[in-house]
Short mmCIF file of C-alpha atoms and ligand atoms in Angstrom, two decimals:
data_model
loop_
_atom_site.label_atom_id
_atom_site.label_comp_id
_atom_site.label_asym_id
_atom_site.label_seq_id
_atom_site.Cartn_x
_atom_site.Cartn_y
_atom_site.Cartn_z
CA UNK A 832 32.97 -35.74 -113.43
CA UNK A 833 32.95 -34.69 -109.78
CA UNK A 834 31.65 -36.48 -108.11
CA UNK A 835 33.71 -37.65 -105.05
CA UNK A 836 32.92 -34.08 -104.20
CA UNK A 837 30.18 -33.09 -101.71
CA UNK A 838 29.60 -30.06 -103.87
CA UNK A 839 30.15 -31.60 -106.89
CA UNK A 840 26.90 -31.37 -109.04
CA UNK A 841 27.32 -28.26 -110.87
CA UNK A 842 31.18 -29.10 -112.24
CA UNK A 843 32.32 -30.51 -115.10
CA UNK A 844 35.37 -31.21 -114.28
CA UNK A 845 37.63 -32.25 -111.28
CA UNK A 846 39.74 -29.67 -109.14
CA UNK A 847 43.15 -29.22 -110.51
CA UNK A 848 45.17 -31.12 -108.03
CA UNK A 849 47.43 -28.18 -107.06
CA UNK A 850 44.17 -26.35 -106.22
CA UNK A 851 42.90 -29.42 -103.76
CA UNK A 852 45.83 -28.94 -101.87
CA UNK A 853 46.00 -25.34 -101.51
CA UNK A 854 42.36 -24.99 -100.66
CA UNK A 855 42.10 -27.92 -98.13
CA UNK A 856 42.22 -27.09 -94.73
CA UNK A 857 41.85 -30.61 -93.07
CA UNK A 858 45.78 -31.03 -92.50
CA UNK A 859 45.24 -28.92 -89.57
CA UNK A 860 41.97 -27.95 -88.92
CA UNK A 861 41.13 -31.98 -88.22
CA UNK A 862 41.85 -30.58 -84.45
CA UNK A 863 38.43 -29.76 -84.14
CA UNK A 864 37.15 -33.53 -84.77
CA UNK A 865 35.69 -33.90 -81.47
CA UNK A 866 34.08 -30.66 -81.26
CA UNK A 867 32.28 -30.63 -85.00
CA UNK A 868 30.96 -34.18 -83.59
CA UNK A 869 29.48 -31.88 -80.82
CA UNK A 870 27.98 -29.47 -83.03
CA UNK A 871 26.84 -32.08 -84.98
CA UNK A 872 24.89 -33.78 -82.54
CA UNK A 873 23.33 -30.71 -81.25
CA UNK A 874 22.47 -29.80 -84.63
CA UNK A 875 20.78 -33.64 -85.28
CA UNK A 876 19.04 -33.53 -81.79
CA UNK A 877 17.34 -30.02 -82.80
CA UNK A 878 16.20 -31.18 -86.26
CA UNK A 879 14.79 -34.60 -84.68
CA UNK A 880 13.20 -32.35 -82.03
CA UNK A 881 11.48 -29.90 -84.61
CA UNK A 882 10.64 -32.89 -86.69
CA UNK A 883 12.93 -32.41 -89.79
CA UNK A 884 14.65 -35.85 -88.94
CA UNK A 885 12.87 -39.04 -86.98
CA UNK A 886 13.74 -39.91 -83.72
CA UNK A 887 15.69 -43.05 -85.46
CA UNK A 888 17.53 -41.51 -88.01
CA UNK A 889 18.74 -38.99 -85.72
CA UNK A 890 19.97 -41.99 -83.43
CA UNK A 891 21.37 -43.44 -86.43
CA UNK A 892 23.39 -40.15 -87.26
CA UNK A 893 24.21 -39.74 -83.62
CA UNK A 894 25.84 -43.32 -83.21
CA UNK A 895 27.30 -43.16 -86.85
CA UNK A 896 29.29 -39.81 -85.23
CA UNK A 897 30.04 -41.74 -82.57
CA UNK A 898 31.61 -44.59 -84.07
CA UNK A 899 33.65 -41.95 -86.14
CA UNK A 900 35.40 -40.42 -83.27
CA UNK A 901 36.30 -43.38 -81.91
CA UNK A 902 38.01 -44.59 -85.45
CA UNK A 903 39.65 -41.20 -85.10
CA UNK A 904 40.55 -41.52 -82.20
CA UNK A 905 42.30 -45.21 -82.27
CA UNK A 906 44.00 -43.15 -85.39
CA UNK A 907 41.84 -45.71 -87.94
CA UNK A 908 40.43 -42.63 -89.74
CA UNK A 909 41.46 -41.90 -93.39
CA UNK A 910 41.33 -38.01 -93.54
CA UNK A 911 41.37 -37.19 -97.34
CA UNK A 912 42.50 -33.53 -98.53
CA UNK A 913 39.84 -34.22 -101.90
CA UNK A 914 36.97 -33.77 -98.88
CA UNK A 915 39.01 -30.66 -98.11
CA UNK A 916 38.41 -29.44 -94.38
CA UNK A 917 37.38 -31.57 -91.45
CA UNK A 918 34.01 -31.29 -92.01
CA UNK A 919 33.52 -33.30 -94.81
CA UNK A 920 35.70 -35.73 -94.23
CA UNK A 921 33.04 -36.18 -91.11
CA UNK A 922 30.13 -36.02 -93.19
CA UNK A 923 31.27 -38.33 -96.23
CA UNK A 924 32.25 -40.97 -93.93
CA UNK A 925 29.12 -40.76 -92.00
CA UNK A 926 27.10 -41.70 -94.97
CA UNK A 927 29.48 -43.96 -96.24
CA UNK A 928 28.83 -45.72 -92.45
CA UNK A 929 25.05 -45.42 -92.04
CA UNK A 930 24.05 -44.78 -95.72
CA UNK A 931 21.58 -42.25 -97.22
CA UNK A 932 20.11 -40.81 -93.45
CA UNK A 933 23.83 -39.28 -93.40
CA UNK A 934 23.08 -37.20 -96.11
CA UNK A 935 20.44 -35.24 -93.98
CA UNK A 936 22.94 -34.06 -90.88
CA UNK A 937 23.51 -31.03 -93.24
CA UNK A 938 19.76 -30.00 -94.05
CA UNK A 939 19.45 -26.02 -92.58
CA UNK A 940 23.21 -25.60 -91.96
CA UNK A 941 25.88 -25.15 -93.85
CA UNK A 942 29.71 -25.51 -93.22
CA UNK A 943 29.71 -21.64 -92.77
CA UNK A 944 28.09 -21.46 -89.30
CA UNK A 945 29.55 -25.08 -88.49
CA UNK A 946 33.04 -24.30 -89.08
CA UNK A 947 32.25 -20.55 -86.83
CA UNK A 948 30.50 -22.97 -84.22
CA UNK A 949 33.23 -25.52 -84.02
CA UNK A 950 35.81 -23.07 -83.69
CA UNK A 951 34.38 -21.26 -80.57
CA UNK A 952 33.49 -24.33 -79.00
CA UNK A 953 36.96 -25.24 -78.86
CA UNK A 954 38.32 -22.18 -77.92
CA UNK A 955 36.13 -21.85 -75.44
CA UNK A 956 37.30 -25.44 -73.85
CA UNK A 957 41.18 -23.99 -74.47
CA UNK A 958 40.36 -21.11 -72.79
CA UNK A 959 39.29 -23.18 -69.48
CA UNK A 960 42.71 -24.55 -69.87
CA UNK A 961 44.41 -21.42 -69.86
CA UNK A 962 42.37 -19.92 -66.91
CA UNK A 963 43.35 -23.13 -64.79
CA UNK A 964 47.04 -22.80 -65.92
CA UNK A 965 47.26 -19.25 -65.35
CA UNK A 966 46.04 -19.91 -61.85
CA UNK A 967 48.38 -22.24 -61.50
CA UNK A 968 51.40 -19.79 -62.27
CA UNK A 969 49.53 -17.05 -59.72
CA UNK A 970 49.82 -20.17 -56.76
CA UNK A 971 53.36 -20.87 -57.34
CA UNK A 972 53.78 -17.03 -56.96
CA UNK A 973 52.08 -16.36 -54.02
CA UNK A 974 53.68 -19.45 -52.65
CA UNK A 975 56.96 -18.47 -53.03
CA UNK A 976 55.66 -14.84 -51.94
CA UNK A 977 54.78 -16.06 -48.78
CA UNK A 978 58.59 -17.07 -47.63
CA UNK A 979 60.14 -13.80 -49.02
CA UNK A 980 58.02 -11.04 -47.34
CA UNK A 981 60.97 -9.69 -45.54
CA UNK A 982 63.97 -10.83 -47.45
CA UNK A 983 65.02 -7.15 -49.26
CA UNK A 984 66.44 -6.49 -52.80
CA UNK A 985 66.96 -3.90 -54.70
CA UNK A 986 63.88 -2.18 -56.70
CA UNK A 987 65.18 -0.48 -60.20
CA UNK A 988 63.46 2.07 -62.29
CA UNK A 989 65.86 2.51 -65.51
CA UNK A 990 67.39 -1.01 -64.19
CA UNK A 991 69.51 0.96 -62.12
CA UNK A 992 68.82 0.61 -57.73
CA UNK A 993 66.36 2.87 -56.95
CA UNK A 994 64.73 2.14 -53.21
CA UNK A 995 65.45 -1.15 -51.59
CA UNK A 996 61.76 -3.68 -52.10
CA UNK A 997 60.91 -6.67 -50.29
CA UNK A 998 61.28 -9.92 -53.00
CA UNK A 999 57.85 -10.94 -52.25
CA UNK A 1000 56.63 -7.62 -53.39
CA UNK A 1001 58.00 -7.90 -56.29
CA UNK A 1002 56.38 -11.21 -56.79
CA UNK A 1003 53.40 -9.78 -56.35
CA UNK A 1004 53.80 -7.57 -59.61
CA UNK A 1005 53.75 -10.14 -61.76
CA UNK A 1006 50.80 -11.99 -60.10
CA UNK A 1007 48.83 -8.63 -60.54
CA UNK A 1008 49.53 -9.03 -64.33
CA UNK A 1009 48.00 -12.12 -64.37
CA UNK A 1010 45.23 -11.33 -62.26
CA UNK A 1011 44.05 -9.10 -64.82
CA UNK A 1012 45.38 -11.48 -67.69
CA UNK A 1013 42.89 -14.15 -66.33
CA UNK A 1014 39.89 -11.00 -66.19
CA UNK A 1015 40.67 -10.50 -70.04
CA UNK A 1016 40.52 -14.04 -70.54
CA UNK A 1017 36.91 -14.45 -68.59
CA UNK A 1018 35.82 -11.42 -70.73
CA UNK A 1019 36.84 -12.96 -73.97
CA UNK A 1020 35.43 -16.01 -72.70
CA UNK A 1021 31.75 -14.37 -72.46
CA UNK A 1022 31.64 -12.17 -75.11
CA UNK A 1023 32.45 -15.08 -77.83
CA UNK A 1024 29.77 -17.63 -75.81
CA UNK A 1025 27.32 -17.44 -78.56
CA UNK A 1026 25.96 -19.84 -80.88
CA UNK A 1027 26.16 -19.46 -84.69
CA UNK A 1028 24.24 -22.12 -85.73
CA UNK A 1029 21.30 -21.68 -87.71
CA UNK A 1030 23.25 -18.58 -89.60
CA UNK A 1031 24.00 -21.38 -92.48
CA UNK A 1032 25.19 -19.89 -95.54
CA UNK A 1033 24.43 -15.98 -95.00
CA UNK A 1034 20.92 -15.04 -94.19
CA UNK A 1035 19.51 -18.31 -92.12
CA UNK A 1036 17.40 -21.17 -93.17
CA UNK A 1037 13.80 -21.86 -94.22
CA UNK A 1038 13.47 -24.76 -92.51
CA UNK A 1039 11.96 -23.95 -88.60
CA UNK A 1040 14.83 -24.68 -86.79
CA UNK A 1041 15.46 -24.08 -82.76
CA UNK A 1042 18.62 -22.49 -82.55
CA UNK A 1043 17.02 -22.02 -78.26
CA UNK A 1044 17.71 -25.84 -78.61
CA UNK A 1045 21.01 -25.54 -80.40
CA UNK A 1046 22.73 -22.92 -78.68
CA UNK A 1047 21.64 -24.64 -74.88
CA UNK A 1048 22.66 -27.86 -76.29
CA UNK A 1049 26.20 -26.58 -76.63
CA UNK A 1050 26.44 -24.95 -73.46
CA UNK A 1051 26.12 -21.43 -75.34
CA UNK A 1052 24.76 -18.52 -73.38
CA UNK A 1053 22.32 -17.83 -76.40
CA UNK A 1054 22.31 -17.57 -80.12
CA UNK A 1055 23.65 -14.95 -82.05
CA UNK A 1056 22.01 -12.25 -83.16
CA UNK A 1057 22.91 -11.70 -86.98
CA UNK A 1058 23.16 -14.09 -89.77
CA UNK A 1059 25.77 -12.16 -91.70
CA UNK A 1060 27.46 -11.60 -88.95
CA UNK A 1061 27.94 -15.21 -87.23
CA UNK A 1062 29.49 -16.56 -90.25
CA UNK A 1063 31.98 -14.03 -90.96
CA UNK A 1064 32.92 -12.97 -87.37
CA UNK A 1065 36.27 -14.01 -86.06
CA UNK A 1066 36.87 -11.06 -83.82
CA UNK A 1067 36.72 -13.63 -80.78
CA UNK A 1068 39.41 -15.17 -82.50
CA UNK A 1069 41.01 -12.01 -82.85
CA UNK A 1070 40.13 -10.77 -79.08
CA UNK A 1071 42.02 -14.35 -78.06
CA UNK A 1072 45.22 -13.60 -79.71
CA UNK A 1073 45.26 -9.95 -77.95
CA UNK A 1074 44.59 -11.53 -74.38
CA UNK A 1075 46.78 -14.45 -75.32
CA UNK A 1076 49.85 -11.81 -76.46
CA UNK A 1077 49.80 -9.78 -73.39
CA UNK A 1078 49.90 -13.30 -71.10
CA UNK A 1079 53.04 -13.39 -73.40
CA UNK A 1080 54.30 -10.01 -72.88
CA UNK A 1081 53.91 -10.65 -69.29
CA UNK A 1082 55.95 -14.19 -69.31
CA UNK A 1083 58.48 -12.38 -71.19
CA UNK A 1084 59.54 -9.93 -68.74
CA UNK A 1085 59.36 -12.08 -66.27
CA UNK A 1086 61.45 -14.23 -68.36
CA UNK A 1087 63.89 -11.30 -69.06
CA UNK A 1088 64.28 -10.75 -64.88
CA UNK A 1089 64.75 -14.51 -64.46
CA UNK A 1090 67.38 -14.07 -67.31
CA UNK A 1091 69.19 -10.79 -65.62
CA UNK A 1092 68.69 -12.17 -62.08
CA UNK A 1093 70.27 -15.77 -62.80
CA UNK A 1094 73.86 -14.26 -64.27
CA UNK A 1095 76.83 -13.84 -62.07
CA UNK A 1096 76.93 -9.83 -62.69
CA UNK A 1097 73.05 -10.03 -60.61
CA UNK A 1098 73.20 -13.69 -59.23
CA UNK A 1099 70.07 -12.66 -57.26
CA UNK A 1100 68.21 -16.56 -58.21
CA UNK A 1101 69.08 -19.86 -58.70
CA UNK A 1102 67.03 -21.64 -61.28
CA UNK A 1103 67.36 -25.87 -60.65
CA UNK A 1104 69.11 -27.72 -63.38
CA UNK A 1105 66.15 -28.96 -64.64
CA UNK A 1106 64.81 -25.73 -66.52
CA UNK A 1107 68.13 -25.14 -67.39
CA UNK A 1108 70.89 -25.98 -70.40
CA UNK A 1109 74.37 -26.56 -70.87
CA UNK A 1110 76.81 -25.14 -73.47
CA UNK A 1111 78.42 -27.32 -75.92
CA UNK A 1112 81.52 -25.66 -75.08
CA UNK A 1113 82.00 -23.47 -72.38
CA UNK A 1114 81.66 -26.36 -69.64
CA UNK A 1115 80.95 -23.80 -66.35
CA UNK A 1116 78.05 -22.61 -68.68
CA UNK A 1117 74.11 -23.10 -67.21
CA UNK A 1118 71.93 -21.10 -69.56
CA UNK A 1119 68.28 -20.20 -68.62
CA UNK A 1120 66.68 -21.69 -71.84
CA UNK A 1121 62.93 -22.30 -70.76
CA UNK A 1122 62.59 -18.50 -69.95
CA UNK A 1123 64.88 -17.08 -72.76
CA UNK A 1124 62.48 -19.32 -74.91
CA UNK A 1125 59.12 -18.17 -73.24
CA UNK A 1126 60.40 -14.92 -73.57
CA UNK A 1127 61.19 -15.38 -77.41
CA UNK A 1128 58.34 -17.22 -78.03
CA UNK A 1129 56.13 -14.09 -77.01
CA UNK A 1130 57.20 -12.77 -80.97
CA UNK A 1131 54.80 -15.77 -82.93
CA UNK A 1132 51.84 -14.97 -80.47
CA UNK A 1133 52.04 -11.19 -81.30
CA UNK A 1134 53.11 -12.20 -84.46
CA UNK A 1135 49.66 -14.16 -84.66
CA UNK A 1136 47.45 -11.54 -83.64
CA UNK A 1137 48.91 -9.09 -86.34
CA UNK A 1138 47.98 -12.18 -89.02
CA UNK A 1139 44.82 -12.31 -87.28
CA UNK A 1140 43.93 -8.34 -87.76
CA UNK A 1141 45.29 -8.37 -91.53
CA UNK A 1142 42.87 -11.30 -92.34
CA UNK A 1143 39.67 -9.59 -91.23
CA UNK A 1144 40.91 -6.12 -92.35
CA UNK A 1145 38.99 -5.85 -96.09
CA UNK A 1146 36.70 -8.87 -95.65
CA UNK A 1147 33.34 -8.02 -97.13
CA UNK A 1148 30.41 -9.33 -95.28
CA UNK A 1149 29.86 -12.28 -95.24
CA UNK A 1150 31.81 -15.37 -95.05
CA UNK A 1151 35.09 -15.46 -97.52
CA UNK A 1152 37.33 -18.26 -97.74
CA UNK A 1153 39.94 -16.52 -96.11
CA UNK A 1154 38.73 -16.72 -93.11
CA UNK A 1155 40.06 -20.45 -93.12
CA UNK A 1156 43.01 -18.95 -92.56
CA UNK A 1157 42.62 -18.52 -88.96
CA UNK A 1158 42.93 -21.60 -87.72
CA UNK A 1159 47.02 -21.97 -88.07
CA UNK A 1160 47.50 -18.96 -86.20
CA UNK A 1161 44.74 -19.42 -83.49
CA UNK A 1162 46.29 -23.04 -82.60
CA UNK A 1163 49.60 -22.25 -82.64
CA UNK A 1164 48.88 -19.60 -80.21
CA UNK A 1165 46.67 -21.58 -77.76
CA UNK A 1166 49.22 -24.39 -77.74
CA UNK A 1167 52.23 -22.12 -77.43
CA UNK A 1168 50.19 -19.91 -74.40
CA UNK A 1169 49.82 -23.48 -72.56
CA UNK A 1170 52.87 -24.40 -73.20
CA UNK A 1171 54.61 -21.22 -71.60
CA UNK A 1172 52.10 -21.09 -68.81
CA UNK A 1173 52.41 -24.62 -68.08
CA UNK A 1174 56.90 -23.96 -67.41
CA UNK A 1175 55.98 -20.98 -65.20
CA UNK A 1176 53.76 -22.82 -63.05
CA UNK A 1177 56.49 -25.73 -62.95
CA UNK A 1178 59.40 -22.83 -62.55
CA UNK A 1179 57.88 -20.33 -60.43
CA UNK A 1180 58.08 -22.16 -57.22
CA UNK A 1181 61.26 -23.60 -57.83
CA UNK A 1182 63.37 -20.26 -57.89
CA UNK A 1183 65.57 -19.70 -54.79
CA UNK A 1184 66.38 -16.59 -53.87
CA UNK A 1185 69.51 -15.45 -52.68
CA UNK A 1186 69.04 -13.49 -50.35
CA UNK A 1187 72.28 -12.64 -49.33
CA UNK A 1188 73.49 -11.37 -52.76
CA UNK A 1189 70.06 -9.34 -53.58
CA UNK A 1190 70.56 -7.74 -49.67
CA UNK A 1191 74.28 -6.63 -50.66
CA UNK A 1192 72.73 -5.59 -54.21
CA UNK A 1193 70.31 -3.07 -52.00
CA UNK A 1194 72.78 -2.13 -49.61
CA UNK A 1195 75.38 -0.98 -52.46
CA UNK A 1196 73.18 1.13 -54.66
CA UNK A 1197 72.17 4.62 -52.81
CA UNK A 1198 69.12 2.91 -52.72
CA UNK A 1199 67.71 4.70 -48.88
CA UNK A 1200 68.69 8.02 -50.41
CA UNK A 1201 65.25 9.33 -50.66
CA UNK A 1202 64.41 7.99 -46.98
CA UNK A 1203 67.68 10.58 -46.13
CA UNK A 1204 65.32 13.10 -48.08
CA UNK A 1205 61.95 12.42 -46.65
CA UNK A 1206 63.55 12.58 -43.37
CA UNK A 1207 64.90 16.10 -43.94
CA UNK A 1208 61.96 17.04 -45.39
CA UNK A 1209 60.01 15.50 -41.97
CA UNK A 1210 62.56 17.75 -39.62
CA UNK A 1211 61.16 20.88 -42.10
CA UNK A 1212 63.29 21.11 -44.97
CA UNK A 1213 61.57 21.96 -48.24
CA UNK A 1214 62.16 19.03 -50.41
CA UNK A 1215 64.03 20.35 -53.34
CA UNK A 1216 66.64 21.46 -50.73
CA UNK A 1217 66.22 18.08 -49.12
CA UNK A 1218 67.25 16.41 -52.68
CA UNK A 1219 70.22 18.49 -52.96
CA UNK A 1220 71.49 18.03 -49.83
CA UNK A 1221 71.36 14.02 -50.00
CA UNK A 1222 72.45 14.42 -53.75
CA UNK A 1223 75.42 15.61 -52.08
CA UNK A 1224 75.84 13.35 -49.63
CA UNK A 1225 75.53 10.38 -52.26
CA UNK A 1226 78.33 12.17 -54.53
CA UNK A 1227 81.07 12.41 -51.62
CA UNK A 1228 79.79 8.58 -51.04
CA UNK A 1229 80.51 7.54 -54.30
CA UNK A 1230 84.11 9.22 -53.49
CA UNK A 1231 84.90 7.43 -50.71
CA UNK A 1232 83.33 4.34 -51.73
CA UNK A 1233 80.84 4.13 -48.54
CA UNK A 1234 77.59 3.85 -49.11
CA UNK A 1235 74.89 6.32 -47.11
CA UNK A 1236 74.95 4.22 -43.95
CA UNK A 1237 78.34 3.84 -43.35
CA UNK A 1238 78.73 7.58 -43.80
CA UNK A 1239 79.77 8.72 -39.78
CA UNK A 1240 77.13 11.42 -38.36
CA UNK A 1241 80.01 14.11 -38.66
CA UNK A 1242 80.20 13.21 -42.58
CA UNK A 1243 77.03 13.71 -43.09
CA UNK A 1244 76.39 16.94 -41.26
CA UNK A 1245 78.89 18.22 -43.53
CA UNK A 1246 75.70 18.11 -45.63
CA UNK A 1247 72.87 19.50 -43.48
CA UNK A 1248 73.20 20.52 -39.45
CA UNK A 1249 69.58 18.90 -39.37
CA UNK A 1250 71.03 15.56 -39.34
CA UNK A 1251 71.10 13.70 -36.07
CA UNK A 1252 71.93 10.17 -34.46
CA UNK A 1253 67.85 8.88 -35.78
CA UNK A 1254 68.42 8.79 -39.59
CA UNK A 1255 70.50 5.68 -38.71
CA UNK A 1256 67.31 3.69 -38.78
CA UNK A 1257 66.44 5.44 -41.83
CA UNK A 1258 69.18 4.92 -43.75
CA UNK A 1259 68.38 1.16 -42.75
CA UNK A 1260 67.44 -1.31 -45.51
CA UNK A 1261 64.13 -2.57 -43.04
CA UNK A 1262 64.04 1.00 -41.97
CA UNK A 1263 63.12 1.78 -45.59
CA UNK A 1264 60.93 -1.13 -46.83
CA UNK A 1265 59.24 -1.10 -43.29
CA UNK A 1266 58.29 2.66 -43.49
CA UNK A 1267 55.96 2.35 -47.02
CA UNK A 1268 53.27 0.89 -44.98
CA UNK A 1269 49.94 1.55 -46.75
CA UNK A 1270 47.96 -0.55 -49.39
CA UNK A 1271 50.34 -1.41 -52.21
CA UNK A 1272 53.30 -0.74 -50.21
CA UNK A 1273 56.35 -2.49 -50.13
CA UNK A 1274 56.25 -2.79 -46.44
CA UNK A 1275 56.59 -6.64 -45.13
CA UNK A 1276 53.46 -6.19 -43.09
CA UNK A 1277 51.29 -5.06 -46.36
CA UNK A 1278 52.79 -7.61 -48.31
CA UNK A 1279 51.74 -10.26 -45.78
CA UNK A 1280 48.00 -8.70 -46.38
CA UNK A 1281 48.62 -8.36 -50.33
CA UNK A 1282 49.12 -12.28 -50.25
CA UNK A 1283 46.40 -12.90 -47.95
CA UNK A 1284 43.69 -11.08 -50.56
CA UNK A 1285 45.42 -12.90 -53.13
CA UNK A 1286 44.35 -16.26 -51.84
CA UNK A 1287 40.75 -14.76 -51.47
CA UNK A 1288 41.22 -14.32 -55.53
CA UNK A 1289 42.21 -17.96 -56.13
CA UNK A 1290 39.65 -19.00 -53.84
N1 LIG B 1619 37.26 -25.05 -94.15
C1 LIG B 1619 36.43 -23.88 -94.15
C2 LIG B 1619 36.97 -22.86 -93.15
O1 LIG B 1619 37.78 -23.21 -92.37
C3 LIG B 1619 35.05 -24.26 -93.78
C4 LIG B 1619 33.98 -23.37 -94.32
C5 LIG B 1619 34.02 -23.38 -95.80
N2 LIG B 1619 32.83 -22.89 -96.38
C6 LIG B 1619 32.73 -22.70 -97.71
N3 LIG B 1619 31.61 -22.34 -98.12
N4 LIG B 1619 33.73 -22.91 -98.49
O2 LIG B 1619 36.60 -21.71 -93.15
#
């Protein structure tokens, strides 16, 4: 009855067509064509090696595969949802190709450890991507970095101006986030760099396989450890989507600064036209789409990992069906990380400062009011007194609408005799950037040597 099924033998009658389509997988897990070919030929070269297969029929099998991925890839393939997932859509048309030798690719493995194999092989490839990409971003950064050492805006903690900050320092933040967003990708990159093949089903096979062979074949560090657990692990997957989320909690507050800095109340960058839209009907209108978008787009990655966690959570050892289930969410993920990584590194070195509106920005905000209270403090005034004193001073600023610097030296001894003519260069925006001068410090001169380790990092 069933028998355009690989599995058909013990049925007695076909799937119910609604079931064929909700099991099948091969709308979107035929993605991983080129890397179950892979597997596949690792898998034939290990059999012919321990003697399951002859040297010719695993030539036969191996050009048969390769023949199929070039139909696939000229688009000439016919993927079927009856032969469910990509695998057998492989299989079935490598027999119908090179006849009965096909049917032996799949003696001591079973689509369980190929499907866990094929998955981290092409993660592992998509993770390359993303550690080139996010490299990528990290030059533009330090690039534009490099020019803005000394120009000065505004720092904020609550968003409101707390001490003036050089713009390259800031810059530096964000490459920081990715420095340790590319560590978490190189860890996730290791840990999953195993080879399940040779789990099959559950509990391995009785033929004398070489999974040695296998796993070096496929550029694995070594093969896993546990049967049961190969074929129902997906915690790589699961470890991706964290790594992958906080790259896209990273772009999104980025994005959300790009977003503030780019309106007319801030106006602190210019973003070119080109990563920028137009309204429909407000005609003086350029919106800042491609971050508002990376930024929103930072929901369906998270979004993704939480889908992840809820599949494995109740999953019985070993394999279950639901684990097919990962695939929609992993992909969607990868493509959308590379796709946000890939407009930052356009982006990033394409935002012009303006200087002249973050400097005024600085200047307006209070924001060398704790340099007036380190220098009190440095002249021997405790600094709790110190805090009131220039809280005071900032209050009768804010009433005459001058900020700390334009105060006269008789206005602000008003506050504390202790002043004197030196707390000019204090009160100075470079006077304040220039005097946190130590490792991580916002002073030009550090940030020159923060960039320079930074190359060392990109190498
Ligand atoms: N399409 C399946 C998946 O993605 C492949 C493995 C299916 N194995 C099975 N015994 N039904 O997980």
């Amino acid at each position: 009855m069933s028998q355009d099924k690989l599995w058909g033998g013990r049925f007695s009658e076909p799937t119910d067509a609604f079931v064929e389509r909700f099991t099948a997988s091969v709308g979107f897990d035929q993605r991983m064509y080129a890397v179950d070919i892979r597997g596949s030929i690792a898998h034939a070269t290990m059999l012919a090696r321990v003697g399951i297969l002859t040297d010719q029929e695993k030539q036969q099998i191996v050009d048969g595969l390769g023949a199929i991925k070039e139909e696939i890839e000229a688009g000439k393939f016919e993927w079927s949802i009856k032969l469910e997932d990509v695998h057998m859509n492989i299989e079935s048309r490598l027999t119908d190709r090179i006849g009965a030798t096909g049917k032996k690719l799949h003696t001591g493995r079973s689509r369980n450890d190929q499907v866990a194999t094929d998955i981290r092989l092409f993660v592992r490839d998509e993770i390359d991507v993303i550690l080139d990409l996010i490299r990528a971003v990290q030059k533009g950064i330090l690039d534009v970095a490099e020019h803005e050492t000394a120009t000065i805006m505004p720092g904020f903690t609550h968003l409101q101006t707390a001490q003036p900050v050089s713009f390259g320092h800031h810059l530096l933040a964000w490459f920081e986030m990715l420095e340790r967003d590319h560590s978490r990708m190189q860890d996730c990159r290791k840990r999953m760099n195993q080879c399940p093949l040779g789990a099959a089903a559950l509990a391995g096979t009785t033929y004398p396989i070489d999974r040695e062979l296998t796993a070096s074949l496929l550029g694995f560090d070594k093969p896993t450890e546990n049967s049961l657990d190969s074929v129902s692990d997906r915690d790589f997957a699961i470890e991706l989507c964290a790594a992958a989320s906080l790259i896209m909690i990273h772009l999104s507050r980025f994005s959300e600064e790009l977003v503030l800095w780019t309106s007319s109340q801030f106006d602190f960058v210019d973003l070119p036209d080109r990563f920028c839209t137009g309204s429909s009907i407000m005609p003086q209108k350029k919106n800042p789409d491609v971050p508002e978008l990376v930024r929103g787009k930072s929901g369906r990655v998270t979004g993704h990992l939480v889908s992840l966690l809820m599949l494995m959570k109740g999953q019985p050892l070993a394999y279950n069906k639901d684990n097919q289930e990962d695939k929609e969410p992993l992909f969607d993920t990868l493509d959308t990380v590379k796709d946000c990584l890939k407009a930052y590194a356009d982006m990033v070195p394409a935002i012009k400062p303006k200087k002249t509106h973050m400097r005024h920005a600085a200047a307006r905000g209070y924001a060398t009011a704790t340099d007036l209270a380190d220098y009190l403090v440095k002249k021997g005034m405790p600094f709790r007194d110190a805090h009131e004193v220039v809280g005071k001073s900032v209050a009768y600023g804010i009433r005459h609408s001058k900020d700390l610097s334009e105060l006269s030296l008789t206005e602000l001894q008003q506050f504390s005799a202790t002043i004197d003519h030196d707390v000019y260069a204090v009160l100075s925006l470079e006077g304040s950037v220039n005097a946190r001068d130590h490792i991580g410090g916002t002073a030009p001169a550090q940030v020159k040597k923060a960039i320079a380790r930074a190359r060392k990092k990109l190498g």
